[in-house]
Amino acid sequence: MVKAVRGMRDILPEQARRWDLVEQKLTEVIRGHAYEAIRLPLLEFTELFARGVGEATDIVEKEMYTLADRDGDSLSLRPEGTASSVRMLQEHGYLYNQTQRVFYAGPMFRYEKPQKGRYRQFYQIGAEAYGLAGPDIDAELIGLGWACWQALGIESMVRLEINTLGSADARKQYRNALVSYLSPLKDQLDEDSRRRLATNPMRILDSKNPETQQLLKDAPKLPDFVDGQSIEHYDGLKGFLQDLGIPFRENPNLVRGLDYYTHTVFEWITDDLGSQGAVCAGGRYDGLVERLGGRATPAVGFAIGLDRVVLLHELAHERAVEGAADVYVCVLDQQLNGAAMQTTQALRMALPSQRIRLHMGGGNLKKQLKKADASGAQVAVLVDQQSADDGGLTLKHLRDAALGQESLSFDAGVDRLRQG
Ligand code: HAM
């Protein structure tokens, strides 16, 4: 047997039901905030991510699935959606002198070490806003995340951390100061941090290594380098979050692993999934459109890690997801198989939002009702000679014994099923 590739996700039917529910709720909330859906390609030129996400980031340095196209072009499976979103909107003239609010959903690919909550194929729902420079849009996006958690009933399981990286200049100055401080201490740093010192020093702040964290105690602090305009923006954001009643914690060590951020960065974090705590992350990336060849355009966004949010939903609602069918059609006699198919087809036409399953594989009524019960259906439709002859529906209520069984005309039966 050929097995699945390590880290690539198989989502089985019971899990897929929860995934559908979570995705549906999230997209409903995002659409409700007037964000427009876009669909991004899975493959892009490798250069897009090298320039967009940053050459020195872990993602580009060692986590991309890169392949040579038949004509020799270097392509990569998208590790995230922001660079592609900028590329696409820019390429089609959607960023010129206008504002855009968009969202996308789908698989992303990173060659990371798989564990619970961390996969090589994982799913994101991302939202991005372009052309808006004020802290009000940062707050809207954070409020959108909050509305998503509320819609899923997981708001008590996540907390918000925010920080400001300041302008691109401030960030550069801080970076230099950090390197000057840490370089003489290089030998005392953990291995990852030593490597990052040359490539992406601000990520050292993220290190989980206790000795490295000890060394960082006396390091230059990012907030001391942040410029006045950024502080004003940040204060504006904090004010709006207070207005919205969204609790937050300021974390001056929050720097994020992608190169494109300036000013606001934020993460929604949970303690319920072990070490993979970030369920959603984002921030402002005012320099990216220009870096990718467009005009300077303010931009801000986030991406929800769907795999982790589905795990949280499962913890919060162990049994909240219903079964595979709403209505289960039983066939009382093999001779009536054709009639049962017709009845099922007519029900599916009449009740397009319900999941209607036709029993297959024969067996007596008792066996069929057992299957109906296991499917989670509320009602079984019993196709017998009489209903086949008169075109009516015999309904057997499976969850409420008091309702028993009733024979109705087709239309009356459909009305009954519609009421649930
Ligand atoms: P990111 O922090 O790399 O940001 O990813 C966002 C979220 O995706 C994470 O918080 C996490 O929930 C989920 N995630 C990332 N890697 C994995 C993985 N290997 N397995 C499971 N889940 C994962 C971005 O991707 C940015 N594009 C976010 C953004 C949008 N910033 C501005 N706009």
GROMACS .gro file of C-alpha atoms and ligand atoms in nm:
model
  453
    1MET     CA    1   0.000   0.000   0.000
    2VAL     CA    2   0.128   0.345  -0.085
    3LYS     CA    3   0.089   0.568   0.221
    4ALA     CA    4   0.022   0.941   0.253
    5VAL     CA    5   0.326   1.168   0.245
    6ARG     CA    6   0.443   1.266   0.596
    7GLY     CA    7   0.278   1.583   0.718
    8MET     CA    8   0.021   1.594   0.435
    9ARG     CA    9  -0.322   1.591   0.588
   10ASP     CA   10  -0.588   1.327   0.538
   11ILE     CA   11  -0.919   1.466   0.659
   12LEU     CA   12  -1.157   1.176   0.714
   13PRO     CA   13  -1.538   1.202   0.680
   14GLU     CA   14  -1.615   1.257   1.051
   15GLN     CA   15  -1.346   1.526   1.068
   16ALA     CA   16  -1.449   1.678   0.735
   17ARG     CA   17  -1.797   1.741   0.875
   18ARG     CA   18  -1.646   1.959   1.146
   19TRP     CA   19  -1.415   2.126   0.895
   20ASP     CA   20  -1.712   2.216   0.673
   21LEU     CA   21  -1.898   2.360   0.969
   22VAL     CA   22  -1.602   2.567   1.089
   23GLU     CA   23  -1.517   2.693   0.738
   24GLN     CA   24  -1.877   2.781   0.671
   25LYS     CA   25  -1.909   2.981   0.993
   26LEU     CA   26  -1.581   3.162   0.938
   27THR     CA   27  -1.657   3.258   0.579
   28GLU     CA   28  -2.002   3.376   0.684
   29VAL     CA   29  -1.848   3.610   0.943
   30ILE     CA   30  -1.581   3.736   0.702
   31ARG     CA   31  -1.836   3.802   0.426
   32GLY     CA   32  -2.050   3.976   0.687
   33HIS     CA   33  -1.764   4.224   0.730
   34ALA     CA   34  -1.786   4.296   0.356
   35TYR     CA   35  -1.462   4.119   0.253
   36GLU     CA   36  -1.464   3.973  -0.101
   37ALA     CA   37  -1.348   3.618  -0.176
   38ILE     CA   38  -1.048   3.565  -0.403
   39ARG     CA   39  -0.885   3.239  -0.513
   40LEU     CA   40  -0.510   3.215  -0.538
   41PRO     CA   41  -0.300   2.968  -0.736
   42LEU     CA   42  -0.118   2.695  -0.546
   43LEU     CA   43   0.202   2.750  -0.745
   44GLU     CA   44   0.391   3.075  -0.789
   45PHE     CA   45   0.739   3.167  -0.906
   46THR     CA   46   0.978   3.097  -0.619
   47GLU     CA   47   1.103   3.453  -0.652
   48LEU     CA   48   0.767   3.588  -0.530
   49PHE     CA   49   0.815   3.429  -0.188
   50ALA     CA   50   1.189   3.498  -0.177
   51ARG     CA   51   1.120   3.869  -0.230
   52GLY     CA   52   0.787   3.880  -0.049
   53VAL     CA   53   0.827   3.665   0.262
   54GLY     CA   54   1.204   3.727   0.276
   55GLU     CA   55   1.518   3.532   0.174
   56ALA     CA   56   1.637   3.503   0.534
   57THR     CA   57   1.317   3.367   0.684
   58ASP     CA   58   1.287   3.003   0.789
   59ILE     CA   59   1.001   2.965   0.542
   60VAL     CA   60   1.206   3.059   0.237
   61GLU     CA   61   1.539   2.925   0.361
   62LYS     CA   62   1.431   2.573   0.445
   63GLU     CA   63   1.058   2.510   0.431
   64MET     CA   64   0.942   2.558   0.073
   65TYR     CA   65   0.840   2.286  -0.167
   66THR     CA   66   1.026   2.404  -0.473
   67LEU     CA   67   1.032   2.236  -0.812
   68ALA     CA   68   1.160   2.308  -1.159
   69ASP     CA   69   0.890   2.353  -1.421
   70ARG     CA   70   0.947   2.170  -1.751
   71ASP     CA   71   1.090   2.486  -1.901
   72GLY     CA   72   1.331   2.532  -1.610
   73ASP     CA   73   1.139   2.799  -1.414
   74SER     CA   74   1.165   2.762  -1.038
   75LEU     CA   75   0.817   2.732  -0.887
   76SER     CA   76   0.710   2.684  -0.527
   77LEU     CA   77   0.394   2.560  -0.360
   78ARG     CA   78   0.260   2.858  -0.171
   79PRO     CA   79   0.374   2.860   0.193
   80GLU     CA   80   0.127   3.143   0.272
   81GLY     CA   81  -0.122   3.368   0.093
   82THR     CA   82  -0.016   3.727   0.151
   83ALA     CA   83   0.256   3.752  -0.115
   84SER     CA   84   0.024   3.586  -0.371
   85SER     CA   85  -0.262   3.816  -0.277
   86VAL     CA   86  -0.044   4.123  -0.337
   87ARG     CA   87   0.091   3.974  -0.661
   88MET     CA   88  -0.256   3.898  -0.793
   89LEU     CA   89  -0.426   4.226  -0.702
   90GLN     CA   90  -0.129   4.425  -0.830
   91GLU     CA   91  -0.110   4.229  -1.156
   92HIS     CA   92  -0.477   4.294  -1.231
   93GLY     CA   93  -0.474   4.662  -1.138
   94TYR     CA   94  -0.680   4.627  -0.819
   95LEU     CA   95  -0.443   4.823  -0.598
   96TYR     CA   96  -0.410   5.140  -0.797
   97ASN     CA   97  -0.580   5.430  -0.616
   98GLN     CA   98  -0.839   5.217  -0.447
   99THR     CA   99  -0.908   5.021  -0.134
  100GLN     CA  100  -0.964   4.646  -0.128
  101ARG     CA  101  -1.077   4.405   0.140
  102VAL     CA  102  -1.035   4.042   0.034
  103PHE     CA  103  -1.015   3.693   0.182
  104TYR     CA  104  -0.894   3.353   0.065
  105ALA     CA  105  -0.896   2.999   0.198
  106GLY     CA  106  -0.704   2.686   0.117
  107PRO     CA  107  -0.400   2.469   0.172
  108MET     CA  108  -0.050   2.607   0.230
  109PHE     CA  109   0.271   2.404   0.226
  110ARG     CA  110   0.574   2.423   0.454
  111TYR     CA  111   0.837   2.158   0.514
  112GLU     CA  112   0.820   2.177   0.893
  113LYS     CA  113   0.858   1.902   1.150
  114PRO     CA  114   0.506   1.756   1.177
  115GLN     CA  115   0.339   1.722   1.516
  116LYS     CA  116  -0.007   1.785   1.660
  117GLY     CA  117  -0.127   2.117   1.515
  118ARG     CA  118   0.171   2.145   1.278
  119TYR     CA  119   0.156   1.991   0.933
  120ARG     CA  120   0.333   2.020   0.601
  121GLN     CA  121   0.004   2.073   0.423
  122PHE     CA  122  -0.211   2.292   0.643
  123TYR     CA  123  -0.504   2.523   0.582
  124GLN     CA  124  -0.546   2.894   0.625
  125ILE     CA  125  -0.826   3.144   0.589
  126GLY     CA  126  -0.665   3.482   0.535
  127ALA     CA  127  -0.809   3.833   0.517
  128GLU     CA  128  -0.620   4.131   0.375
  129ALA     CA  129  -0.703   4.501   0.343
  130TYR     CA  130  -0.523   4.739   0.103
  131GLY     CA  131  -0.507   5.115   0.068
  132LEU     CA  132  -0.596   5.197   0.429
  133ALA     CA  133  -0.326   5.344   0.650
  134GLY     CA  134  -0.502   5.416   0.981
  135PRO     CA  135  -0.524   5.205   1.295
  136ASP     CA  136  -0.901   5.173   1.242
  137ILE     CA  137  -0.852   4.901   0.980
  138ASP     CA  138  -0.602   4.719   1.204
  139ALA     CA  139  -0.874   4.722   1.471
  140GLU     CA  140  -1.140   4.610   1.222
  141LEU     CA  141  -0.928   4.307   1.130
  142ILE     CA  142  -0.864   4.217   1.492
  143GLY     CA  143  -1.237   4.263   1.557
  144LEU     CA  144  -1.303   4.030   1.264
  145GLY     CA  145  -1.086   3.764   1.428
  146TRP     CA  146  -1.273   3.813   1.756
  147ALA     CA  147  -1.609   3.777   1.576
  148CYS     CA  148  -1.479   3.452   1.424
  149TRP     CA  149  -1.394   3.306   1.767
  150GLN     CA  150  -1.734   3.412   1.900
  151ALA     CA  151  -1.914   3.250   1.607
  152LEU     CA  152  -1.730   2.925   1.685
  153GLY     CA  153  -1.780   2.954   2.063
  154ILE     CA  154  -1.404   2.941   2.130
  155GLU     CA  155  -1.345   3.301   2.239
  156SER     CA  156  -1.261   3.195   2.595
  157MET     CA  157  -0.985   2.966   2.464
  158VAL     CA  158  -0.780   3.231   2.281
  159ARG     CA  159  -0.604   3.549   2.384
  160LEU     CA  160  -0.470   3.837   2.181
  161GLU     CA  161  -0.112   3.962   2.185
  162ILE     CA  162  -0.013   4.278   2.003
  163ASN     CA  163   0.304   4.473   1.937
  164THR     CA  164   0.439   4.743   1.709
  165LEU     CA  165   0.759   4.699   1.510
  166GLY     CA  166   0.769   5.067   1.417
  167SER     CA  167   0.856   5.199   1.072
  168ALA     CA  168   1.090   5.009   0.840
  169ASP     CA  169   1.369   5.248   0.948
  170ALA     CA  170   1.308   5.198   1.318
  171ARG     CA  171   1.308   4.826   1.263
  172LYS     CA  172   1.642   4.843   1.083
  173GLN     CA  173   1.801   5.051   1.359
  174TYR     CA  174   1.677   4.809   1.622
  175ARG     CA  175   1.806   4.516   1.423
  176ASN     CA  176   2.156   4.670   1.411
  177ALA     CA  177   2.151   4.746   1.784
  178LEU     CA  178   2.046   4.390   1.863
  179VAL     CA  179   2.322   4.244   1.646
  180SER     CA  180   2.584   4.469   1.811
  181TYR     CA  181   2.468   4.355   2.154
  182LEU     CA  182   2.445   3.983   2.076
  183SER     CA  183   2.752   3.938   1.855
  184PRO     CA  184   3.005   3.928   2.142
  185LEU     CA  185   2.775   3.678   2.322
  186LYS     CA  186   2.737   3.457   2.016
  187ASP     CA  187   2.890   3.145   2.173
  188GLN     CA  188   2.633   3.149   2.454
  189LEU     CA  189   2.335   3.149   2.215
  190ASP     CA  190   2.145   2.836   2.118
  191GLU     CA  191   2.218   2.692   1.775
  192ASP     CA  192   1.913   2.836   1.598
  193SER     CA  193   1.972   3.180   1.742
  194ARG     CA  194   2.339   3.174   1.636
  195ARG     CA  195   2.231   3.109   1.281
  196ARG     CA  196   1.963   3.378   1.299
  197LEU     CA  197   2.210   3.636   1.423
  198ALA     CA  198   2.347   3.659   1.070
  199THR     CA  199   2.019   3.619   0.884
  200ASN     CA  200   1.712   3.722   1.082
  201PRO     CA  201   1.825   3.848   1.425
  202MET     CA  202   1.486   3.973   1.546
  203ARG     CA  203   1.359   3.616   1.547
  204ILE     CA  204   1.603   3.547   1.831
  205LEU     CA  205   1.356   3.729   2.057
  206ASP     CA  206   1.117   3.438   1.990
  207SER     CA  207   1.367   3.176   2.112
  208LYS     CA  208   1.228   2.929   2.365
  209ASN     CA  209   1.578   2.853   2.497
  210PRO     CA  210   1.605   2.970   2.863
  211GLU     CA  211   1.976   3.070   2.841
  212THR     CA  212   1.909   3.276   2.530
  213GLN     CA  213   1.612   3.438   2.702
  214GLN     CA  214   1.840   3.518   2.999
  215LEU     CA  215   2.088   3.693   2.766
  216LEU     CA  216   1.804   3.890   2.611
  217LYS     CA  217   1.712   4.042   2.947
  218ASP     CA  218   1.974   4.317   2.905
  219ALA     CA  219   1.942   4.346   2.526
  220PRO     CA  220   1.822   4.667   2.361
  221LYS     CA  221   1.443   4.681   2.367
  222LEU     CA  222   1.237   4.728   2.054
  223PRO     CA  223   0.994   4.984   2.206
  224ASP     CA  224   1.292   5.220   2.266
  225PHE     CA  225   1.349   5.238   1.891
  226VAL     CA  226   0.991   5.283   1.774
  227ASP     CA  227   0.932   5.623   1.613
  228GLY     CA  228   0.667   5.873   1.722
  229GLN     CA  229   0.433   5.819   1.430
  230SER     CA  230   0.424   5.445   1.492
  231ILE     CA  231   0.351   5.500   1.859
  232GLU     CA  232   0.061   5.724   1.766
  233HIS     CA  233  -0.071   5.453   1.532
  234TYR     CA  234  -0.029   5.192   1.805
  235ASP     CA  235  -0.204   5.406   2.066
  236GLY     CA  236  -0.488   5.456   1.818
  237LEU     CA  237  -0.520   5.081   1.775
  238LYS     CA  238  -0.521   5.016   2.150
  239GLY     CA  239  -0.796   5.277   2.192
  240PHE     CA  240  -1.012   5.109   1.928
  241LEU     CA  241  -0.959   4.767   2.084
  242GLN     CA  242  -1.078   4.909   2.414
  243ASP     CA  243  -1.382   5.059   2.238
  244LEU     CA  244  -1.457   4.715   2.091
  245GLY     CA  245  -1.414   4.546   2.430
  246ILE     CA  246  -1.145   4.310   2.300
  247PRO     CA  247  -0.897   4.212   2.572
  248PHE     CA  248  -0.531   4.221   2.465
  249ARG     CA  249  -0.181   4.191   2.606
  250GLU     CA  250   0.114   4.388   2.476
  251ASN     CA  251   0.412   4.164   2.403
  252PRO     CA  252   0.724   4.361   2.306
  253ASN     CA  253   0.894   4.035   2.198
  254LEU     CA  254   0.633   3.955   1.935
  255VAL     CA  255   0.819   3.999   1.606
  256ARG     CA  256   0.672   3.737   1.367
  257GLY     CA  257   0.862   3.508   1.133
  258LEU     CA  258   0.792   3.681   0.802
  259ASP     CA  259   0.995   3.976   0.683
  260TYR     CA  260   0.724   4.203   0.549
  261TYR     CA  261   0.579   4.345   0.870
  262THR     CA  262   0.602   4.703   0.992
  263HIS     CA  263   0.400   4.879   1.266
  264THR     CA  264   0.123   4.657   1.406
  265VAL     CA  265   0.172   4.283   1.454
  266PHE     CA  266  -0.061   4.052   1.642
  267GLU     CA  267  -0.127   3.689   1.729
  268TRP     CA  268  -0.421   3.502   1.872
  269ILE     CA  269  -0.281   3.235   2.103
  270THR     CA  270  -0.427   2.934   2.281
  271ASP     CA  271  -0.290   2.728   2.569
  272ASP     CA  272  -0.507   2.431   2.477
  273LEU     CA  273  -0.298   2.284   2.194
  274GLY     CA  274   0.043   2.234   2.356
  275SER     CA  275   0.335   2.400   2.185
  276GLN     CA  276   0.147   2.502   1.868
  277GLY     CA  277  -0.021   2.797   2.034
  278ALA     CA  278  -0.078   3.048   1.752
  279VAL     CA  279  -0.419   3.001   1.591
  280CYS     CA  280  -0.416   3.323   1.390
  281ALA     CA  281  -0.151   3.579   1.314
  282GLY     CA  282  -0.103   3.891   1.113
  283GLY     CA  283  -0.009   4.254   1.100
  284ARG     CA  284   0.061   4.553   0.885
  285TYR     CA  285   0.288   4.520   0.581
  286ASP     CA  286   0.298   4.867   0.427
  287GLY     CA  287   0.621   4.801   0.233
  288LEU     CA  288   0.530   4.478   0.056
  289VAL     CA  289   0.339   4.606  -0.248
  290GLU     CA  290   0.633   4.832  -0.333
  291ARG     CA  291   0.884   4.557  -0.265
  292LEU     CA  292   0.701   4.342  -0.519
  293GLY     CA  293   0.713   4.613  -0.784
  294GLY     CA  294   0.395   4.815  -0.719
  295ARG     CA  295   0.334   5.159  -0.578
  296ALA     CA  296   0.366   5.216  -0.205
  297THR     CA  297   0.034   5.090  -0.065
  298PRO     CA  298  -0.061   5.049   0.300
  299ALA     CA  299  -0.175   4.695   0.378
  300VAL     CA  300  -0.273   4.485   0.675
  301GLY     CA  301  -0.411   4.135   0.721
  302PHE     CA  302  -0.409   3.806   0.907
  303ALA     CA  303  -0.434   3.434   0.849
  304ILE     CA  304  -0.625   3.188   1.063
  305GLY     CA  305  -0.466   2.843   1.099
  306LEU     CA  306  -0.768   2.631   1.026
  307ASP     CA  307  -0.619   2.300   1.143
  308ARG     CA  308  -0.566   2.446   1.490
  309VAL     CA  309  -0.903   2.620   1.502
  310VAL     CA  310  -1.077   2.294   1.411
  311LEU     CA  311  -0.889   2.122   1.696
  312LEU     CA  312  -1.007   2.395   1.935
  313HIS     CA  313  -1.364   2.364   1.809
  314GLU     CA  314  -1.347   1.993   1.878
  315LEU     CA  315  -1.227   2.056   2.233
  316ALA     CA  316  -1.502   2.311   2.289
  317HIS     CA  317  -1.784   2.107   2.136
  318GLU     CA  318  -1.692   1.743   2.171
  319ARG     CA  319  -2.018   1.622   2.020
  320ALA     CA  320  -2.155   1.930   1.854
  321VAL     CA  321  -2.124   1.807   1.499
  322GLU     CA  322  -2.422   1.613   1.374
  323GLY     CA  323  -2.418   1.288   1.178
  324ALA     CA  324  -2.383   1.225   0.808
  325ALA     CA  325  -2.750   1.251   0.708
  326ASP     CA  326  -3.069   1.436   0.801
  327VAL     CA  327  -3.312   1.197   0.633
  328TYR     CA  328  -3.258   0.824   0.576
  329VAL     CA  329  -3.468   0.646   0.316
  330CYS     CA  330  -3.543   0.278   0.392
  331VAL     CA  331  -3.668   0.027   0.134
  332LEU     CA  332  -3.910  -0.231   0.268
  333ASP     CA  333  -3.893  -0.466  -0.029
  334GLN     CA  334  -3.616  -0.526  -0.287
  335GLN     CA  335  -3.880  -0.490  -0.559
  336LEU     CA  336  -3.923  -0.128  -0.453
  337ASN     CA  337  -3.563  -0.021  -0.509
  338GLY     CA  338  -3.656   0.180  -0.819
  339ALA     CA  339  -3.943   0.354  -0.639
  340ALA     CA  340  -3.713   0.432  -0.345
  341MET     CA  341  -3.461   0.593  -0.581
  342GLN     CA  342  -3.737   0.807  -0.731
  343THR     CA  343  -3.860   0.911  -0.386
  344THR     CA  344  -3.504   0.998  -0.279
  345GLN     CA  345  -3.445   1.202  -0.592
  346ALA     CA  346  -3.774   1.389  -0.544
  347LEU     CA  347  -3.684   1.460  -0.178
  348ARG     CA  348  -3.340   1.592  -0.273
  349MET     CA  349  -3.500   1.828  -0.524
  350ALA     CA  350  -3.759   1.946  -0.271
  351LEU     CA  351  -3.515   1.981   0.021
  352PRO     CA  352  -3.184   2.094  -0.128
  353SER     CA  353  -3.031   2.197   0.204
  354GLN     CA  354  -3.090   1.860   0.370
  355ARG     CA  355  -2.863   1.560   0.344
  356ILE     CA  356  -3.071   1.269   0.221
  357ARG     CA  357  -2.923   0.922   0.217
  358LEU     CA  358  -3.080   0.617   0.049
  359HIS     CA  359  -3.021   0.283   0.218
  360MET     CA  360  -2.828   0.038   0.002
  361GLY     CA  361  -2.724  -0.321   0.049
  362GLY     CA  362  -3.061  -0.476   0.144
  363GLY     CA  363  -3.151  -0.623   0.483
  364ASN     CA  364  -3.465  -0.618   0.692
  365LEU     CA  365  -3.623  -0.301   0.832
  366LYS     CA  366  -3.462  -0.349   1.174
  367LYS     CA  367  -3.114  -0.351   1.020
  368GLN     CA  368  -3.196  -0.051   0.803
  369LEU     CA  369  -3.327   0.149   1.100
  370LYS     CA  370  -3.006   0.071   1.287
  371LYS     CA  371  -2.810   0.225   1.000
  372ALA     CA  372  -3.051   0.520   0.994
  373ASP     CA  373  -2.989   0.573   1.363
  374ALA     CA  374  -2.611   0.558   1.318
  375SER     CA  375  -2.626   0.813   1.035
  376GLY     CA  376  -2.758   1.072   1.277
  377ALA     CA  377  -3.077   1.123   1.075
  378GLN     CA  378  -3.378   1.270   1.254
  379VAL     CA  379  -3.630   1.094   1.034
  380ALA     CA  380  -3.648   0.775   0.827
  381VAL     CA  381  -3.868   0.764   0.518
  382LEU     CA  382  -4.012   0.413   0.475
  383VAL     CA  383  -4.077   0.324   0.113
  384ASP     CA  384  -4.343   0.048   0.112
  385GLN     CA  385  -4.588  -0.076  -0.149
  386GLN     CA  386  -4.856   0.171  -0.042
  387SER     CA  387  -4.639   0.485  -0.060
  388ALA     CA  388  -4.496   0.360  -0.389
  389ASP     CA  389  -4.852   0.330  -0.523
  390ASP     CA  390  -4.997   0.657  -0.395
  391GLY     CA  391  -4.678   0.870  -0.408
  392GLY     CA  392  -4.705   0.961  -0.039
  393LEU     CA  393  -4.442   0.957   0.235
  394THR     CA  394  -4.430   0.740   0.544
  395LEU     CA  395  -4.214   0.912   0.804
  396LYS     CA  396  -4.067   0.747   1.111
  397HIS     CA  397  -3.932   0.991   1.369
  398LEU     CA  398  -3.610   0.849   1.507
  399ARG     CA  399  -3.525   1.087   1.789
  400ASP     CA  400  -3.864   1.148   1.948
  401ALA     CA  401  -4.059   0.827   2.016
  402ALA     CA  402  -4.375   1.026   2.097
  403LEU     CA  403  -4.396   1.142   1.737
  404GLY     CA  404  -4.399   0.782   1.615
  405GLN     CA  405  -4.479   0.716   1.253
  406GLU     CA  406  -4.708   0.904   1.014
  407SER     CA  407  -4.828   0.861   0.656
  408LEU     CA  408  -4.867   1.188   0.468
  409SER     CA  409  -4.905   1.314   0.113
  410PHE     CA  410  -4.570   1.393  -0.052
  411ASP     CA  411  -4.611   1.770  -0.009
  412ALA     CA  412  -4.724   1.745   0.352
  413GLY     CA  413  -4.436   1.507   0.423
  414VAL     CA  414  -4.186   1.750   0.269
  415ASP     CA  415  -4.327   2.032   0.485
  416ARG     CA  416  -4.285   1.812   0.791
  417LEU     CA  417  -3.924   1.735   0.700
  418ARG     CA  418  -3.855   2.100   0.633
  419GLN     CA  419  -3.964   2.187   0.986
  420GLY     CA  420  -3.707   1.933   1.117
  421HAM     P1  421   0.190   3.272   0.979
  421HAM     O1  422   0.211   3.314   1.122
  421HAM     O2  423   0.307   3.210   0.913
  421HAM     O3  424   0.142   3.400   0.901
  421HAM     O4  425   0.069   3.173   0.971
  421HAM     C1  426  -0.059   3.207   1.019
  421HAM     C2  427  -0.121   3.092   1.096
  421HAM     O5  428  -0.120   2.973   1.015
  421HAM     C3  429  -0.044   3.051   1.221
  421HAM     O6  430  -0.078   3.131   1.331
  421HAM     C4  431  -0.090   2.908   1.240
  421HAM     O7  432  -0.216   2.906   1.305
  421HAM     C5  433  -0.108   2.859   1.099
  421HAM     N1  434   0.008   2.777   1.058
  421HAM     C6  435   0.128   2.820   1.013
  421HAM     N2  436   0.209   2.715   0.985
  421HAM     C7  437   0.139   2.603   1.015
  421HAM     C8  438   0.165   2.462   1.006
  421HAM     N3  439   0.282   2.415   0.961
  421HAM     N4  440   0.068   2.374   1.044
  421HAM     C9  441  -0.053   2.421   1.089
  421HAM     N5  442  -0.083   2.552   1.097
  421HAM    C10  443   0.010   2.643   1.061
  421HAM    C11  444   0.114   3.401   0.767
  421HAM     O8  445   0.107   3.303   0.698
  421HAM    C12  446   0.083   3.540   0.714
  421HAM     N6  447   0.059   3.529   0.568
  421HAM    C13  448  -0.036   3.600   0.786
  421HAM    C14  449  -0.074   3.735   0.734
  421HAM    C15  450  -0.172   3.764   0.648
  421HAM     N7  451  -0.014   3.849   0.764
  421HAM    C16  452  -0.071   3.949   0.697
  421HAM     N8  453  -0.168   3.898   0.625
   0.00000   0.00000   0.00000
